[in-house]
Coordinates of C-alpha atoms in Angstrom, one line a residue:
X1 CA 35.9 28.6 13.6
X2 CA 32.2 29.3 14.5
X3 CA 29.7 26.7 15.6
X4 CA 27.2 25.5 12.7
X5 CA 23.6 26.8 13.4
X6 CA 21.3 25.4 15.5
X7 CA 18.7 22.9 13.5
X8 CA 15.2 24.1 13.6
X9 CA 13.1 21.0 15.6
X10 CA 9.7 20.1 14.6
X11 CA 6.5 19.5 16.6
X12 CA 6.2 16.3 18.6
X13 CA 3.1 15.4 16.6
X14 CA 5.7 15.2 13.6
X15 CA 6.4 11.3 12.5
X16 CA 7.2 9.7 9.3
X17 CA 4.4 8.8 6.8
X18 CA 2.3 5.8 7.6
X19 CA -0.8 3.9 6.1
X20 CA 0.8 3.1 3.0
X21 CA 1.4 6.9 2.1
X22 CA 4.9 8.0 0.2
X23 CA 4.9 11.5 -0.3
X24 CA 7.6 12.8 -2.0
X25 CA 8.5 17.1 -3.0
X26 CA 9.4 17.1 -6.9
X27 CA 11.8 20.2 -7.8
X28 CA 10.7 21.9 -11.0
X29 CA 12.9 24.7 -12.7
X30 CA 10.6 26.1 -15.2
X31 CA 8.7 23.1 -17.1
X32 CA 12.0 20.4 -16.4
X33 CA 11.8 18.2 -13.4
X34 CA 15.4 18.5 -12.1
X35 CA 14.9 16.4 -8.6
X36 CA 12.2 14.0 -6.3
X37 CA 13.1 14.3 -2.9
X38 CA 11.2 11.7 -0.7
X39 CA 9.5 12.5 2.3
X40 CA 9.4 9.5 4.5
X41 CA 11.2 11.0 7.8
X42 CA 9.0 13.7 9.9
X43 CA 10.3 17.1 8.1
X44 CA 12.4 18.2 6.1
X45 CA 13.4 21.9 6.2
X46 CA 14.2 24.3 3.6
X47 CA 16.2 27.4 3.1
X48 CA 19.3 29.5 2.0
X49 CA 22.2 27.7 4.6
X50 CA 23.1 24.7 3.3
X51 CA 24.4 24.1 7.4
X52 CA 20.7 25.2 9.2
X53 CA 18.5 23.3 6.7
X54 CA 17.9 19.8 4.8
X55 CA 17.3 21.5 1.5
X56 CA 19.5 24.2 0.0
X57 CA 17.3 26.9 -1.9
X58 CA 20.6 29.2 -3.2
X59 CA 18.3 32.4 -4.0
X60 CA 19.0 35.8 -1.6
X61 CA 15.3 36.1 -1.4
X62 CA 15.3 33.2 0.5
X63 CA 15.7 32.8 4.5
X64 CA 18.4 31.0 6.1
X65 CA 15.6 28.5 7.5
X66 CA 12.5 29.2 5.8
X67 CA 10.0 26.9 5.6
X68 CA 9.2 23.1 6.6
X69 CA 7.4 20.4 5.2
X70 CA 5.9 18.3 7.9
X71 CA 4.1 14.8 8.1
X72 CA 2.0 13.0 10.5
X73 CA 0.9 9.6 10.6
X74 CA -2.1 10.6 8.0
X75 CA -1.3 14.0 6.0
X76 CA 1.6 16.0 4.7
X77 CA 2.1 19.8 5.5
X78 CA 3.9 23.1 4.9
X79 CA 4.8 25.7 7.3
X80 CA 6.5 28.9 7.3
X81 CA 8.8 29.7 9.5
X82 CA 8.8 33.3 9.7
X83 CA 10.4 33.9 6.3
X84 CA 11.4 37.3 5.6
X85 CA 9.8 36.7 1.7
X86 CA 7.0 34.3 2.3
X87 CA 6.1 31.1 1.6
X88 CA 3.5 30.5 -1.3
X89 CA 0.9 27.5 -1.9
X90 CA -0.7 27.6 -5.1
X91 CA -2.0 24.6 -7.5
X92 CA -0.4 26.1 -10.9
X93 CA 3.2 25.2 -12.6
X94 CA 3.6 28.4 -13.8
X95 CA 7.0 29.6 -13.0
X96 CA 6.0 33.0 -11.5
X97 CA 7.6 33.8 -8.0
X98 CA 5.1 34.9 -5.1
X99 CA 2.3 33.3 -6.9
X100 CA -0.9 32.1 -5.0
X101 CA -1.5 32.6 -1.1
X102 CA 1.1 33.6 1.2
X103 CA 1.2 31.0 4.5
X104 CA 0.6 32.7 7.9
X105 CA 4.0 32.3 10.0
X106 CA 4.3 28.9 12.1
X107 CA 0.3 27.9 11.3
X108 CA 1.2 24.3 9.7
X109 CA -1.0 23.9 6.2
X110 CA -2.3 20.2 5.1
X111 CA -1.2 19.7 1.6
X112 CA -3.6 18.6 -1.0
X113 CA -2.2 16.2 -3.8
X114 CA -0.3 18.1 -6.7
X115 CA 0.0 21.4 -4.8
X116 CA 2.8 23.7 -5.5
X117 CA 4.8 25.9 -3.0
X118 CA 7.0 28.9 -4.0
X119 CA 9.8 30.5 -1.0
X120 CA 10.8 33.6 -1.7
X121 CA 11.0 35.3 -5.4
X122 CA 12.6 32.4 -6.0
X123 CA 11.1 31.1 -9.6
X124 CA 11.3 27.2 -8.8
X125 CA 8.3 25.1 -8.6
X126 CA 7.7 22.7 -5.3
X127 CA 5.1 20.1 -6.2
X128 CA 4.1 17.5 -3.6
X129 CA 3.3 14.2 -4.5
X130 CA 1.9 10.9 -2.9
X131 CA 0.2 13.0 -0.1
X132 CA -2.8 10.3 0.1
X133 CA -2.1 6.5 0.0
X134 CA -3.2 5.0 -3.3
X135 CA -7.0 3.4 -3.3
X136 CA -6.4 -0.4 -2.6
X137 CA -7.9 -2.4 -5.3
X138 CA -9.5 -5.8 -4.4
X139 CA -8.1 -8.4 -6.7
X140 CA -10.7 -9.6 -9.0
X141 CA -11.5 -13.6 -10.1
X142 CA -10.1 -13.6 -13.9
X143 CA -12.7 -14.0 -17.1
X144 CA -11.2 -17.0 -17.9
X145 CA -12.4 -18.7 -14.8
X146 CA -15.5 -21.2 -14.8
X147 CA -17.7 -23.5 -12.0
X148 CA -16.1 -26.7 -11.2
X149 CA -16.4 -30.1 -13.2
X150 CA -16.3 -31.6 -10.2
X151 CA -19.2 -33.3 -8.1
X152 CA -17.6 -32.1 -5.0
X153 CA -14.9 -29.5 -4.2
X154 CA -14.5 -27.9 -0.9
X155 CA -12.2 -26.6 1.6
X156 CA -12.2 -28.5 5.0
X157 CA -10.7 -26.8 8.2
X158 CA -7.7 -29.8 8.7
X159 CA -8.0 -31.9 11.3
X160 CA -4.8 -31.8 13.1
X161 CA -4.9 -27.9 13.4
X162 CA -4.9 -26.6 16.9
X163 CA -8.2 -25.3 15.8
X164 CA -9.9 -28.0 14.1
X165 CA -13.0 -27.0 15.6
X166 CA -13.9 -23.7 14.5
X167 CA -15.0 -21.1 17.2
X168 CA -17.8 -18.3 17.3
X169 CA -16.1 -16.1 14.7
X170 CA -12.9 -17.8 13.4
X171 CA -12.2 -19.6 10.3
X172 CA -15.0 -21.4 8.5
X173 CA -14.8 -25.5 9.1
X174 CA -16.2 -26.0 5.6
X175 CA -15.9 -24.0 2.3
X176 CA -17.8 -25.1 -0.5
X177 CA -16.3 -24.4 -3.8
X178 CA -18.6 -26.3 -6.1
X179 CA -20.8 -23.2 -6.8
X180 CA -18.3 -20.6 -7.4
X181 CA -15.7 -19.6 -9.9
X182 CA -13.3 -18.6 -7.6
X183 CA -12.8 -16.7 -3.9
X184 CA -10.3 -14.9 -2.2
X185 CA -8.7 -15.9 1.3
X186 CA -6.8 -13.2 3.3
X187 CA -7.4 -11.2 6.8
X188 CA -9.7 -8.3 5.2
X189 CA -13.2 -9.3 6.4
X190 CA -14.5 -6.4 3.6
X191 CA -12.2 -7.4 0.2
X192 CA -12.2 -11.3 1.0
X193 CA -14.8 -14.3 0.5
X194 CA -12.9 -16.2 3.1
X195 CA -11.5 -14.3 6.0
X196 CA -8.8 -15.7 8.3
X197 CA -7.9 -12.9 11.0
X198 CA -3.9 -13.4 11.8
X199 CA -1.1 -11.1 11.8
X200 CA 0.7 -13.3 9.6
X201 CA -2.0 -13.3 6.9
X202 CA -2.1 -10.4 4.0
X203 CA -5.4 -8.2 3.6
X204 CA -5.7 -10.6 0.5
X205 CA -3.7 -13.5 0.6
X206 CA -4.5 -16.0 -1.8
X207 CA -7.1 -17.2 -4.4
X208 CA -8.9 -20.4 -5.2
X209 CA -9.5 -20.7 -9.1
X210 CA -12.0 -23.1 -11.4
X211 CA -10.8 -24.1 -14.9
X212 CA -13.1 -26.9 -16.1
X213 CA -11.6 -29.6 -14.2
X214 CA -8.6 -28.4 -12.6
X215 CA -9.1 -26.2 -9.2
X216 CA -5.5 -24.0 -8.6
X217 CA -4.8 -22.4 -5.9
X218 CA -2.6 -18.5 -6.5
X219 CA -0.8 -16.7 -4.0
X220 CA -1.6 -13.1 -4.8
X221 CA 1.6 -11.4 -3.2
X222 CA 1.3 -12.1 0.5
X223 CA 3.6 -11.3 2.9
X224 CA 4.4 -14.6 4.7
X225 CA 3.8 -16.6 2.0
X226 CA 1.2 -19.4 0.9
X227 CA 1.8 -22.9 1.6
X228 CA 0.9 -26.4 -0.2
X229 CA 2.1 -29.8 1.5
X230 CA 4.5 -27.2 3.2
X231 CA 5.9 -25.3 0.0
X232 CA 6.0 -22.1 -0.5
X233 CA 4.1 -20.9 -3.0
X234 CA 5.8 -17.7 -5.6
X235 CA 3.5 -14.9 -6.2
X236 CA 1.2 -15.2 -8.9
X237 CA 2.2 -19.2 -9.2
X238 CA -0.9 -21.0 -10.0
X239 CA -0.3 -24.3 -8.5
X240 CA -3.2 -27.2 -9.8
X241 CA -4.2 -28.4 -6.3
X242 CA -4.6 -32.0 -5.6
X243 CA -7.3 -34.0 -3.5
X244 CA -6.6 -33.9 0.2
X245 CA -3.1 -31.3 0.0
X246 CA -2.6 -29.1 3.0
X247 CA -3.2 -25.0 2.4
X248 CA -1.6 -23.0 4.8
X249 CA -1.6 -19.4 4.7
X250 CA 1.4 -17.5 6.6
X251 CA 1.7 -18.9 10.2
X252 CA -1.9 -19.1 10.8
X253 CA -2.6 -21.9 13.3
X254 CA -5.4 -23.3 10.7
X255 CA -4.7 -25.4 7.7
X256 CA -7.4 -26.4 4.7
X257 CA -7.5 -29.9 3.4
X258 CA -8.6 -29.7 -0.3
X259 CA -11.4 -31.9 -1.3
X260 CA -11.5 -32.2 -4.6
X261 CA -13.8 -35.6 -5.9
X262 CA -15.5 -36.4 -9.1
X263 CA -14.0 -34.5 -11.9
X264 CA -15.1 -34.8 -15.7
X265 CA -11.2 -37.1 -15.4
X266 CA -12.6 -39.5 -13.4
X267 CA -15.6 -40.0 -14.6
X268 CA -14.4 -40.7 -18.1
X269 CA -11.9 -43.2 -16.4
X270 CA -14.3 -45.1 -14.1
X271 CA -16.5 -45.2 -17.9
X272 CA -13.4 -46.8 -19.1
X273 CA -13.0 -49.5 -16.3
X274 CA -16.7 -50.7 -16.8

């Protein structure tokens, strides 16, 4: 029985995808998508033995190992690998064979988003998808928000955290929320009002929210969770937030104390009591 055929090995700057990118190569034969392969290791190679290569292209036109598509930390590429028929980029569907520019041999190619490769005459389409990671959207304070009843509402770095006393830099000792609709908490510096830089907390981590007179408090999917009195918080709960309760956010070593004095409630009750 003879040996199976040595794998081709890819550069050493090869590594999977990273920075939120998911490329993936969608197989097209003529106008129906017939497969979405994803590409989340370092390469995967294609060609006509099933045993040399990670993808099977059955087609005589097409080279034992013939081609590889590559990533790096921060882009997606093809390469040729000396293909007796050629490997093709192109940014058309049209099911033609050969059609577009034919790679130079072993000279890797970035990959744009929605390109198409052709090996071979082979007539099947190879798209690539999710080269780029998607643009991050900061999360936005609702319409239905409004400024605080209240006389007073503000965040106040707790006391018994290890850094009650907040140094050049780290986590504001007071937030005032009287004069706001709403902010945002989380590690980003650029997409957050409040910025609390920890491993354990989420580029945007959680939001503080006006209603008339009730302040909430809304975890907006962070990693390692958002904390009230010590519960957990599940995303995209809006949790009413009482006077002096304890917001935590992942295992920061800061907690806030909520101040939250002189609603339109009370003052209609102390009206009642006179």
């Amino acid at each position: 029985m003879s040996e199976a055929p040595p794998r081709w090995r890819p550069p050493p700057w090869c590594k999977p995808p990273q920075s939120g990118r998911t490329p993936k190569l969608e197989v097209h034969d003529g106008e129906t998508l017939v497969r979405t392969i994803p590409l989340s290791g370092p390469k995967l190679t294609l060609g006509r033995q099933a045993e040399a290569v990670d993808l099977q292209v059955d087609d005589g036109s097409v080279s034992r190992t013939h081609c590889a598509l590559l990533n790096s930390a921060t882009g997606t590429f093809i390469m040729d690998l000396d293909s007796a028929q050629g490997t093709w980029i192109d940014d058309r569907m049209t099911a033609a064979p050969q059609l577009g520019e034919r790679l130079k041999s072993h000279e890797p190619r970035e990959l744009k988003e929605g390109q198409t490769l052709r090996v071979g005459k082979s007539t099947l389409v190879l798209k690539v998808v999710g080269v780029k990671a998607a643009e991050f959207e900061p999360w936005k304070i609702p319409a239905w928000c409004t400024l605080p009843t209240a006389q007073r509402v503000e965040l106040v770095l707790d006391a018994n955290s290890p850094l009650a006393v907040a140094a050049a830099g780290g986590p504001q000792p007071i937030i005032e929320l009287a004069t706001v609709k709403g902010l945002v908490l989380g590690r980003s510096e650029r997409f957050c009002d409040v910025a609390l830089p920890h491993e354990s907390v989420s580029r945007q981590h959680c939001a503080i929210l006006h209603d008339e007179d009730t302040t909430y408090v809304v975890d907006l999917g962070s990693a390692h969770g958002t904390y009230v009195d010590g519960v957990r918080l599940t995303a995209d709960e809006h949790l009413p937030l009482r006077d002096g309760a304890l917001l935590s956010l992942g295992s920061a070593p800061v907690g806030y104390r909520a101040i939250i004095r002189g609603t339109a409630a009370d003052q209609a009750a102390k009206k009642q009591k006179k």
